[in-house]
GROMACS .gro file of N, CA and C in nm:
model
  489
    1MET      N    1  11.651 -15.626  10.377
    1MET     CA    2  11.621 -15.528  10.479
    1MET      C    3  11.471 -15.532  10.507
    2PRO      N    4  11.431 -15.547  10.636
    2PRO     CA    5  11.289 -15.555  10.670
    2PRO      C    6  11.220 -15.419  10.655
    3VAL      N    7  11.095 -15.424  10.615
    3VAL     CA    8  11.015 -15.303  10.598
    3VAL      C    9  10.942 -15.276  10.729
    4ASN      N   10  10.963 -15.157  10.787
    4ASN     CA   11  10.897 -15.121  10.912
    4ASN      C   12  10.769 -15.041  10.891
    5SER      N   13  10.759 -14.969  10.779
    5SER     CA   14  10.637 -14.894  10.752
    5SER      C   15  10.626 -14.862  10.605
    6ILE      N   16  10.502 -14.851  10.560
    6ILE     CA   17  10.472 -14.809  10.424
    6ILE      C   18  10.363 -14.703  10.435
    7ASN      N   19  10.385 -14.587  10.372
    7ASN     CA   20  10.287 -14.477  10.378
    7ASN      C   21  10.244 -14.446  10.522
    8ASN      N   22  10.342 -14.436  10.609
    8ASN     CA   23  10.320 -14.402  10.750
    8ASN      C   24  10.235 -14.504  10.827
    9ILE      N   25  10.219 -14.625  10.777
    9ILE     CA   26  10.152 -14.732  10.849
    9ILE      C   27  10.261 -14.820  10.908
   10SER      N   28  10.264 -14.826  11.039
   10SER     CA   29  10.372 -14.895  11.108
   10SER      C   30  10.346 -15.045  11.113
   11PHE      N   31  10.451 -15.121  11.088
   11PHE     CA   32  10.446 -15.266  11.101
   11PHE      C   33  10.537 -15.312  11.214
   12SER      N   34  10.558 -15.224  11.308
   12SER     CA   35  10.649 -15.258  11.417
   12SER      C   36  10.580 -15.351  11.516
   13GLY      N   37  10.652 -15.391  11.618
   13GLY     CA   38  10.603 -15.489  11.714
   13GLY      C   39  10.498 -15.438  11.810
   14ARG      N   40  10.467 -15.308  11.810
   14ARG     CA   41  10.369 -15.256  11.904
   14ARG      C   42  10.231 -15.319  11.884
   15ASN      N   43  10.190 -15.339  11.761
   15ASN     CA   44  10.060 -15.400  11.735
   15ASN      C   45  10.054 -15.543  11.788
   16ILE      N   46  10.163 -15.613  11.775
   16ILE     CA   47  10.169 -15.749  11.827
   16ILE      C   48  10.159 -15.748  11.978
   17GLU      N   49  10.227 -15.653  12.042
   17GLU     CA   50  10.220 -15.641  12.188
   17GLU      C   51  10.078 -15.609  12.234
   18LYS      N   52  10.009 -15.520  12.161
   18LYS     CA   53   9.871 -15.485  12.196
   18LYS      C   54   9.780 -15.607  12.183
   19LYS      N   55   9.799 -15.684  12.075
   19LYS     CA   56   9.717 -15.803  12.054
   19LYS      C   57   9.742 -15.906  12.164
   20GLU      N   58   9.868 -15.922  12.201
   20GLU     CA   59   9.902 -16.016  12.309
   20GLU      C   60   9.840 -15.972  12.441
   21ALA      N   61   9.846 -15.843  12.471
   21ALA     CA   62   9.789 -15.792  12.596
   21ALA      C   63   9.637 -15.811  12.596
   22LYS      N   64   9.575 -15.786  12.483
   22LYS     CA   65   9.430 -15.803  12.473
   22LYS      C   66   9.392 -15.951  12.489
   23ARG      N   67   9.469 -16.040  12.426
   23ARG     CA   68   9.444 -16.183  12.438
   23ARG      C   69   9.463 -16.229  12.582
   24ALA      N   70   9.565 -16.177  12.649
   24ALA     CA   71   9.589 -16.214  12.789
   24ALA      C   72   9.474 -16.167  12.879
   25ARG      N   73   9.422 -16.046  12.853
   25ARG     CA   74   9.308 -15.997  12.932
   25ARG      C   75   9.185 -16.083  12.910
   26LYS      N   76   9.163 -16.126  12.786
   26LYS     CA   77   9.049 -16.212  12.757
   26LYS      C   78   9.064 -16.347  12.826
   27GLU      N   79   9.183 -16.403  12.822
   27GLU     CA   80   9.206 -16.531  12.889
   27GLU      C   81   9.186 -16.519  13.039
   28GLU      N   82   9.232 -16.409  13.097
   28GLU     CA   83   9.214 -16.386  13.240
   28GLU      C   84   9.065 -16.374  13.272
   29TYR      N   85   8.990 -16.305  13.187
   29TYR     CA   86   8.846 -16.290  13.208
   29TYR      C   87   8.776 -16.426  13.202
   30TYR      N   88   8.808 -16.507  13.101
   30TYR     CA   89   8.744 -16.638  13.088
   30TYR      C   90   8.780 -16.729  13.205
   31LYS      N   91   8.902 -16.720  13.252
   31LYS     CA   92   8.945 -16.796  13.369
   31LYS      C   93   8.862 -16.752  13.490
   32TRP      N   94   8.843 -16.621  13.506
   32TRP     CA   95   8.765 -16.567  13.617
   32TRP      C   96   8.619 -16.614  13.610
   33VAL      N   97   8.561 -16.615  13.489
   33VAL     CA   98   8.423 -16.662  13.472
   33VAL      C   99   8.412 -16.808  13.517
   34SER      N  100   8.506 -16.890  13.475
   34SER     CA  101   8.506 -17.031  13.513
   34SER      C  102   8.521 -17.048  13.664
   35GLN      N  103   8.615 -16.976  13.722
   35GLN     CA  104   8.637 -16.986  13.866
   35GLN      C  105   8.518 -16.934  13.945
   36ASN      N  106   8.451 -16.831  13.895
   36ASN     CA  107   8.331 -16.781  13.961
   36ASN      C  108   8.222 -16.887  13.962
   37GLN      N  109   8.207 -16.958  13.852
   37GLN     CA  110   8.108 -17.065  13.847
   37GLN      C  111   8.142 -17.174  13.949
   38ALA      N  112   8.269 -17.210  13.956
   38ALA     CA  113   8.311 -17.312  14.052
   38ALA      C  114   8.291 -17.261  14.195
   39ASN      N  115   8.327 -17.134  14.220
   39ASN     CA  116   8.308 -17.077  14.353
   39ASN      C  117   8.160 -17.075  14.393
   40ASP      N  118   8.074 -17.039  14.299
   40ASP     CA  119   7.931 -17.035  14.330
   40ASP      C  120   7.877 -17.174  14.360
   41ALA      N  121   7.921 -17.272  14.284
   41ALA     CA  122   7.876 -17.410  14.310
   41ALA      C  123   7.926 -17.458  14.446
   42LEU      N  124   8.051 -17.429  14.478
   42LEU     CA  125   8.106 -17.468  14.608
   42LEU      C  126   8.039 -17.390  14.721
   43LYS      N  127   8.011 -17.261  14.696
   43LYS     CA  128   7.947 -17.179  14.799
   43LYS      C  129   7.809 -17.235  14.835
   44LEU      N  130   7.738 -17.287  14.735
   44LEU     CA  131   7.606 -17.342  14.762
   44LEU      C  132   7.613 -17.471  14.843
   45SER      N  133   7.717 -17.552  14.819
   45SER     CA  134   7.716 -17.685  14.880
   45SER      C  135   7.813 -17.702  14.997
   46LEU      N  136   7.933 -17.650  14.988
   46LEU     CA  137   8.035 -17.677  15.088
   46LEU      C  138   7.993 -17.626  15.226
   47GLY      N  139   7.977 -17.717  15.318
   47GLY     CA  140   7.935 -17.682  15.453
   47GLY      C  141   7.784 -17.678  15.472
   48ARG      N  142   7.709 -17.698  15.366
   48ARG     CA  143   7.562 -17.699  15.375
   48ARG      C  144   7.505 -17.796  15.272
   49GLU      N  145   7.567 -17.913  15.264
   49GLU     CA  146   7.533 -18.011  15.162
   49GLU      C  147   7.387 -18.057  15.170
   50VAL      N  148   7.337 -18.084  15.291
   50VAL     CA  149   7.200 -18.135  15.306
   50VAL      C  150   7.099 -18.031  15.261
   51ASP      N  151   7.116 -17.906  15.308
   51ASP     CA  152   7.024 -17.799  15.268
   51ASP      C  153   7.027 -17.778  15.118
   52ASP      N  154   7.147 -17.776  15.062
   52ASP     CA  155   7.161 -17.757  14.917
   52ASP      C  156   7.095 -17.871  14.841
   53GLY      N  157   7.113 -17.993  14.890
   53GLY     CA  158   7.052 -18.108  14.824
   53GLY      C  159   6.900 -18.102  14.826
   54LYS      N  160   6.843 -18.059  14.939
   54LYS     CA  161   6.697 -18.046  14.949
   54LYS      C  162   6.646 -17.942  14.850
   55HIS      N  163   6.715 -17.829  14.844
   55HIS     CA  164   6.674 -17.724  14.752
   55HIS      C  165   6.687 -17.770  14.606
   56LYS      N  166   6.798 -17.837  14.575
   56LYS     CA  167   6.818 -17.882  14.437
   56LYS      C  168   6.715 -17.987  14.397
   57ALA      N  169   6.680 -18.078  14.490
   57ALA     CA  170   6.579 -18.180  14.460
   57ALA      C  171   6.442 -18.115  14.437
   58ALA      N  172   6.406 -18.018  14.521
   58ALA     CA  173   6.279 -17.949  14.504
   58ALA      C  174   6.277 -17.872  14.372
   59GLU      N  175   6.387 -17.807  14.341
   59GLU     CA  176   6.397 -17.731  14.216
   59GLU      C  177   6.382 -17.823  14.095
   60ALA      N  178   6.451 -17.937  14.098
   60ALA     CA  179   6.442 -18.032  13.986
   60ALA      C  180   6.301 -18.091  13.975
   61GLY      N  181   6.240 -18.125  14.089
   61GLY     CA  182   6.105 -18.179  14.087
   61GLY      C  183   6.005 -18.082  14.028
   62LEU      N  184   6.016 -17.955  14.067
   62LEU     CA  185   5.925 -17.854  14.013
   62LEU      C  186   5.949 -17.832  13.864
   63ALA      N  187   6.073 -17.840  13.820
   63ALA     CA  188   6.103 -17.825  13.678
   63ALA      C  189   6.043 -17.940  13.597
   64VAL      N  190   6.050 -18.063  13.652
   64VAL     CA  191   5.991 -18.179  13.584
   64VAL      C  192   5.839 -18.165  13.577
   65VAL      N  193   5.778 -18.122  13.688
   65VAL     CA  194   5.633 -18.100  13.689
   65VAL      C  195   5.595 -17.996  13.584
   66SER      N  196   5.674 -17.892  13.574
   66SER     CA  197   5.647 -17.787  13.476
   66SER      C  198   5.654 -17.841  13.333
   67MET      N  199   5.756 -17.921  13.304
   67MET     CA  200   5.769 -17.979  13.170
   67MET      C  201   5.655 -18.074  13.139
   68LEU      N  202   5.621 -18.161  13.233
   68LEU     CA  203   5.513 -18.256  13.211
   68LEU      C  204   5.378 -18.184  13.193
   69GLY      N  205   5.355 -18.081  13.272
   69GLY     CA  206   5.233 -18.004  13.258
   69GLY      C  207   5.222 -17.935  13.123
   70THR      N  208   5.333 -17.883  13.077
   70THR     CA  209   5.334 -17.819  12.945
   70THR      C  210   5.306 -17.921  12.836
   71LEU      N  211   5.371 -18.037  12.844
   71LEU     CA  212   5.348 -18.141  12.742
   71LEU      C  213   5.203 -18.188  12.743
   72ALA      N  214   5.148 -18.211  12.862
   72ALA     CA  215   5.008 -18.254  12.872
   72ALA      C  216   4.916 -18.147  12.815
   73SER      N  217   4.944 -18.023  12.843
   73SER     CA  218   4.861 -17.914  12.790
   73SER      C  219   4.867 -17.908  12.638
   74LEU      N  220   4.986 -17.928  12.585
   74LEU     CA  221   5.001 -17.926  12.439
   74LEU      C  222   4.924 -18.040  12.374
   75VAL      N  223   4.929 -18.158  12.436
   75VAL     CA  224   4.855 -18.273  12.382
   75VAL      C  225   4.705 -18.245  12.386
   76ILE      N  226   4.655 -18.194  12.496
   76ILE     CA  227   4.513 -18.162  12.508
   76ILE      C  228   4.475 -18.055  12.408
   77LYS      N  229   4.556 -17.952  12.396
   77LYS     CA  230   4.528 -17.842  12.304
   77LYS      C  231   4.527 -17.891  12.159
   78SER      N  232   4.620 -17.980  12.123
   78SER     CA  233   4.621 -18.031  11.986
   78SER      C  234   4.498 -18.117  11.959
   79ASN      N  235   4.450 -18.189  12.061
   79ASN     CA  236   4.329 -18.268  12.048
   79ASN      C  237   4.209 -18.176  12.022
   80VAL      N  238   4.201 -18.065  12.093
   80VAL     CA  239   4.092 -17.968  12.073
   80VAL      C  240   4.099 -17.911  11.932
   81ILE      N  241   4.219 -17.876  11.887
   81ILE     CA  242   4.234 -17.819  11.752
   81ILE      C  243   4.195 -17.921  11.647
   82ASP      N  244   4.235 -18.049  11.667
   82ASP     CA  245   4.195 -18.154  11.572
   82ASP      C  246   4.044 -18.166  11.564
   83LYS      N  247   3.977 -18.168  11.676
   83LYS     CA  248   3.832 -18.181  11.677
   83LYS      C  249   3.765 -18.064  11.607
   84LEU      N  250   3.816 -17.944  11.631
   84LEU     CA  251   3.756 -17.827  11.566
   84LEU      C  252   3.782 -17.827  11.416
   85SER      N  253   3.902 -17.872  11.374
   85SER     CA  254   3.933 -17.874  11.231
   85SER      C  255   3.857 -17.983  11.158
   86ASN      N  256   3.812 -18.087  11.230
   86ASN     CA  257   3.732 -18.193  11.168
   86ASN      C  258   3.584 -18.156  11.161
   87GLY      N  259   3.549 -18.036  11.200
   87GLY     CA  260   3.413 -17.989  11.186
   87GLY      C  261   3.322 -18.024  11.301
   88GLU      N  262   3.375 -18.072  11.411
   88GLU     CA  263   3.289 -18.104  11.524
   88GLU      C  264   3.233 -17.976  11.584
   89GLN      N  265   3.118 -17.989  11.644
   89GLN     CA  266   3.055 -17.876  11.712
   89GLN      C  267   3.140 -17.837  11.833
   90TYR      N  268   3.136 -17.711  11.866
   90TYR     CA  269   3.209 -17.662  11.982
   90TYR      C  270   3.124 -17.692  12.105
   91THR      N  271   3.132 -17.815  12.152
   91THR     CA  272   3.047 -17.863  12.260
   91THR      C  273   3.111 -17.838  12.395
   92LYS      N  274   3.038 -17.876  12.500
   92LYS     CA  275   3.089 -17.859  12.636
   92LYS      C  276   3.217 -17.940  12.658
   93LYS      N  277   3.226 -18.058  12.592
   93LYS     CA  278   3.345 -18.142  12.608
   93LYS      C  279   3.469 -18.069  12.555
   94ILE      N  280   3.455 -18.007  12.439
   94ILE     CA  281   3.568 -17.935  12.382
   94ILE      C  282   3.602 -17.814  12.470
   95ILE      N  283   3.500 -17.745  12.518
   95ILE     CA  284   3.523 -17.630  12.605
   95ILE      C  285   3.598 -17.674  12.731
   96ASN      N  286   3.557 -17.787  12.790
   96ASN     CA  287   3.624 -17.838  12.910
   96ASN      C  288   3.768 -17.879  12.882
   97GLN      N  289   3.791 -17.940  12.764
   97GLN     CA  290   3.928 -17.977  12.727
   97GLN      C  291   4.015 -17.852  12.710
   98ASN      N  292   3.957 -17.750  12.652
   98ASN     CA  293   4.031 -17.625  12.633
   98ASN      C  294   4.063 -17.561  12.768
   99LYS      N  295   3.969 -17.566  12.862
   99LYS     CA  296   3.993 -17.514  12.997
   99LYS      C  297   4.103 -17.595  13.065
  100ALA      N  298   4.103 -17.726  13.046
  100ALA     CA  299   4.205 -17.811  13.107
  100ALA      C  300   4.343 -17.778  13.050
  101ALA      N  301   4.349 -17.755  12.920
  101ALA     CA  302   4.477 -17.721  12.857
  101ALA      C  303   4.528 -17.587  12.910
  102ASN      N  304   4.439 -17.490  12.921
  102ASN     CA  305   4.478 -17.359  12.973
  102ASN      C  306   4.522 -17.370  13.119
  103PHE      N  307   4.450 -17.450  13.197
  103PHE     CA  308   4.490 -17.472  13.337
  103PHE      C  309   4.627 -17.535  13.344
  104GLY      N  310   4.656 -17.632  13.255
  104GLY     CA  311   4.786 -17.697  13.252
  104GLY      C  312   4.898 -17.599  13.223
  105PHE      N  313   4.875 -17.507  13.130
  105PHE     CA  314   4.976 -17.406  13.099
  105PHE      C  315   5.001 -17.316  13.220
  106VAL      N  316   4.894 -17.274  13.286
  106VAL     CA  317   4.908 -17.187  13.403
  106VAL      C  318   4.980 -17.263  13.516
  107ALA      N  319   4.941 -17.387  13.539
  107ALA     CA  320   5.005 -17.467  13.644
  107ALA      C  321   5.153 -17.488  13.612
  108SER      N  322   5.186 -17.508  13.486
  108SER     CA  323   5.326 -17.523  13.446
  108SER      C  324   5.405 -17.396  13.473
  109ALA      N  325   5.345 -17.283  13.441
  109ALA     CA  326   5.413 -17.156  13.465
  109ALA      C  327   5.435 -17.134  13.614
  110VAL      N  328   5.334 -17.168  13.695
  110VAL     CA  329   5.346 -17.154  13.840
  110VAL      C  330   5.456 -17.245  13.893
  111ALA      N  331   5.463 -17.368  13.843
  111ALA     CA  332   5.568 -17.462  13.887
  111ALA      C  333   5.707 -17.410  13.848
  112LEU      N  334   5.717 -17.352  13.730
  112LEU     CA  335   5.846 -17.297  13.685
  112LEU      C  336   5.887 -17.178  13.772
  113ILE      N  337   5.793 -17.092  13.803
  113ILE     CA  338   5.821 -16.978  13.890
  113ILE      C  339   5.861 -17.027  14.029
  114ALA      N  340   5.790 -17.128  14.081
  114ALA     CA  341   5.824 -17.184  14.212
  114ALA      C  342   5.964 -17.244  14.212
  115SER      N  343   6.003 -17.307  14.101
  115SER     CA  344   6.137 -17.363  14.088
  115SER      C  345   6.242 -17.253  14.099
  116ASN      N  346   6.217 -17.140  14.034
  116ASN     CA  347   6.311 -17.028  14.043
  116ASN      C  348   6.314 -16.967  14.182
  117ILE      N  349   6.199 -16.964  14.249
  117ILE     CA  350   6.195 -16.912  14.386
  117ILE      C  351   6.279 -17.001  14.478
  118VAL      N  352   6.266 -17.132  14.462
  118VAL     CA  353   6.346 -17.226  14.543
  118VAL      C  354   6.494 -17.205  14.517
  119LYS      N  355   6.531 -17.190  14.390
  119LYS     CA  356   6.672 -17.168  14.354
  119LYS      C  357   6.725 -17.039  14.417
  120ASN      N  358   6.649 -16.931  14.406
  120ASN     CA  359   6.693 -16.803  14.462
  120ASN      C  360   6.699 -16.808  14.615
  121HIS      N  361   6.609 -16.880  14.677
  121HIS     CA  362   6.612 -16.896  14.823
  121HIS      C  363   6.738 -16.970  14.865
  122ASN      N  364   6.775 -17.072  14.790
  122ASN     CA  365   6.896 -17.148  14.818
  122ASN      C  366   7.019 -17.057  14.809
  123ILE      N  367   7.023 -16.974  14.707
  123ILE     CA  368   7.136 -16.882  14.690
  123ILE      C  369   7.142 -16.781  14.806
  124LYS      N  370   7.027 -16.728  14.845
  124LYS     CA  371   7.023 -16.632  14.958
  124LYS      C  372   7.071 -16.697  15.086
  125GLU      N  373   7.026 -16.820  15.112
  125GLU     CA  374   7.068 -16.891  15.233
  125GLU      C  375   7.219 -16.917  15.231
  126ALA      N  376   7.272 -16.950  15.115
  126ALA     CA  377   7.417 -16.974  15.104
  126ALA      C  378   7.494 -16.844  15.123
  127ASP      N  379   7.441 -16.734  15.071
  127ASP     CA  380   7.509 -16.605  15.086
  127ASP      C  381   7.516 -16.559  15.231
  128LYS      N  382   7.417 -16.598  15.312
  128LYS     CA  383   7.416 -16.557  15.452
  128LYS      C  384   7.538 -16.608  15.527
  129THR      N  385   7.581 -16.729  15.495
  129THR     CA  386   7.695 -16.789  15.567
  129THR      C  387   7.820 -16.800  15.479
  130ALA      N  388   7.819 -16.734  15.364
  130ALA     CA  389   7.931 -16.747  15.270
  130ALA      C  390   8.064 -16.705  15.332
  131ASN      N  391   8.066 -16.591  15.399
  131ASN     CA  392   8.192 -16.542  15.456
  131ASN      C  393   8.245 -16.634  15.564
  132GLU      N  394   8.155 -16.691  15.644
  132GLU     CA  395   8.198 -16.782  15.751
  132GLU      C  396   8.261 -16.909  15.693
  133ARG      N  397   8.215 -16.947  15.576
  133ARG     CA  398   8.265 -17.070  15.514
  133ARG      C  399   8.378 -17.043  15.415
  134GLY      N  400   8.423 -16.917  15.403
  134GLY     CA  401   8.539 -16.884  15.320
  134GLY      C  402   8.506 -16.850  15.176
  135PHE      N  403   8.386 -16.799  15.149
  135PHE     CA  404   8.347 -16.761  15.013
  135PHE      C  405   8.304 -16.616  15.010
  136LEU      N  406   8.295 -16.561  14.890
  136LEU     CA  407   8.245 -16.426  14.872
  136LEU      C  408   8.094 -16.430  14.851
  137SER      N  409   8.023 -16.340  14.917
  137SER     CA  410   7.880 -16.328  14.892
  137SER      C  411   7.861 -16.235  14.772
  138ALA      N  412   7.738 -16.225  14.726
  138ALA     CA  413   7.708 -16.136  14.613
  138ALA      C  414   7.739 -15.991  14.651
  139LYS      N  415   7.711 -15.953  14.776
  139LYS     CA  416   7.740 -15.816  14.821
  139LYS      C  417   7.890 -15.789  14.818
  140ASP      N  418   7.969 -15.888  14.859
  140ASP     CA  419   8.115 -15.871  14.859
  140ASP      C  420   8.167 -15.846  14.718
  141ARG      N  421   8.112 -15.917  14.621
  141ARG     CA  422   8.157 -15.900  14.483
  141ARG      C  423   8.120 -15.763  14.430
  142MET      N  424   8.003 -15.714  14.470
  142MET     CA  425   7.958 -15.583  14.422
  142MET      C  426   8.046 -15.470  14.477
  143LYS      N  427   8.106 -15.490  14.593
  143LYS     CA  428   8.189 -15.386  14.655
  143LYS      C  429   8.323 -15.371  14.585
  144MET      N  430   8.366 -15.471  14.510
  144MET     CA  431   8.497 -15.465  14.445
  144MET      C  432   8.494 -15.364  14.331
  145LYS      N  433   8.595 -15.280  14.330
  145LYS     CA  434   8.599 -15.172  14.232
  145LYS      C  435   8.661 -15.214  14.099
  146SER      N  436   8.767 -15.294  14.106
  146SER     CA  437   8.837 -15.327  13.981
  146SER      C  438   8.826 -15.476  13.950
  147ALA      N  439   8.832 -15.505  13.823
  147ALA     CA  440   8.826 -15.644  13.780
  147ALA      C  441   8.948 -15.721  13.829
  148GLU      N  442   9.064 -15.655  13.831
  148GLU     CA  443   9.187 -15.723  13.872
  148GLU      C  444   9.178 -15.772  14.016
  149SER      N  445   9.126 -15.689  14.106
  149SER     CA  446   9.115 -15.733  14.246
  149SER      C  447   9.015 -15.848  14.257
  150ASN      N  448   8.910 -15.842  14.177
  150ASN     CA  449   8.812 -15.951  14.176
  150ASN      C  450   8.878 -16.079  14.127
  151TYR      N  451   8.961 -16.070  14.021
  151TYR     CA  452   9.031 -16.187  13.969
  151TYR      C  453   9.122 -16.247  14.075
  152ILE      N  454   9.197 -16.161  14.144
  152ILE     CA  455   9.295 -16.208  14.243
  152ILE      C  456   9.224 -16.277  14.360
  153ILE      N  457   9.120 -16.214  14.413
  153ILE     CA  458   9.049 -16.271  14.528
  153ILE      C  459   8.979 -16.401  14.489
  154THR      N  460   8.915 -16.401  14.371
  154THR     CA  461   8.847 -16.522  14.325
  154THR      C  462   8.948 -16.635  14.306
  155ASP      N  463   9.065 -16.603  14.253
  155ASP     CA  464   9.170 -16.702  14.233
  155ASP      C  465   9.214 -16.761  14.367
  156GLU      N  466   9.231 -16.676  14.468
  156GLU     CA  467   9.273 -16.723  14.600
  156GLU      C  468   9.168 -16.815  14.663
  157ILE      N  469   9.042 -16.774  14.654
  157ILE     CA  470   8.934 -16.855  14.711
  157ILE      C  471   8.925 -16.989  14.638
  158TYR      N  472   8.932 -16.984  14.507
  158TYR     CA  473   8.924 -17.106  14.426
  158TYR      C  474   9.036 -17.201  14.466
  159ASN      N  475   9.158 -17.150  14.472
  159ASN     CA  476   9.273 -17.234  14.506
  159ASN      C  477   9.264 -17.289  14.648
  160SER      N  478   9.210 -17.210  14.741
  160SER     CA  479   9.203 -17.258  14.879
  160SER      C  480   9.103 -17.372  14.894
  161HIS      N  481   8.999 -17.375  14.812
  161HIS     CA  482   8.899 -17.479  14.824
  161HIS      C  483   8.923 -17.597  14.731
  162VAL      N  484   8.980 -17.571  14.616
  162VAL     CA  485   8.997 -17.677  14.516
  162VAL      C  486   9.130 -17.750  14.532
  163ASN      N  487   9.235 -17.677  14.560
  163ASN     CA  488   9.369 -17.739  14.567
  163ASN      C  489   9.394 -17.801  14.701
   0.00000   0.00000   0.00000
């Protein structure tokens, strides 16, 4: 004979049903996250491939400049630290190298910020024509009250463009 409860602790199927429902909600959420990523990528490019490509190339170029500037600054800065640790006088050459390293860090930060500005401009431009091209803009998503309606609409848009 199966045991259904011990000391008023139920071992009935309700806990299993709750776990299944929770797992299903999590799977639906993860599916929605994936589809949102796909929708956003399609929204940026579909129907505006050239503009998106220009923005992506500029964004990547600025990111590379930022990385190279940071690396160059670190190399210069380590050279200054080596010279100072070897007991060299703090001469004008070391001061100039330190200024160059600091300038490199600032220039890298500016390039990184510019890269983000280009990315955000691309997203804004895509949002302007999103509805005309069959996608949801950021404003449209914010207007949705329930997660379920968001899942359903995102699923429909995803299927209409991908399938």
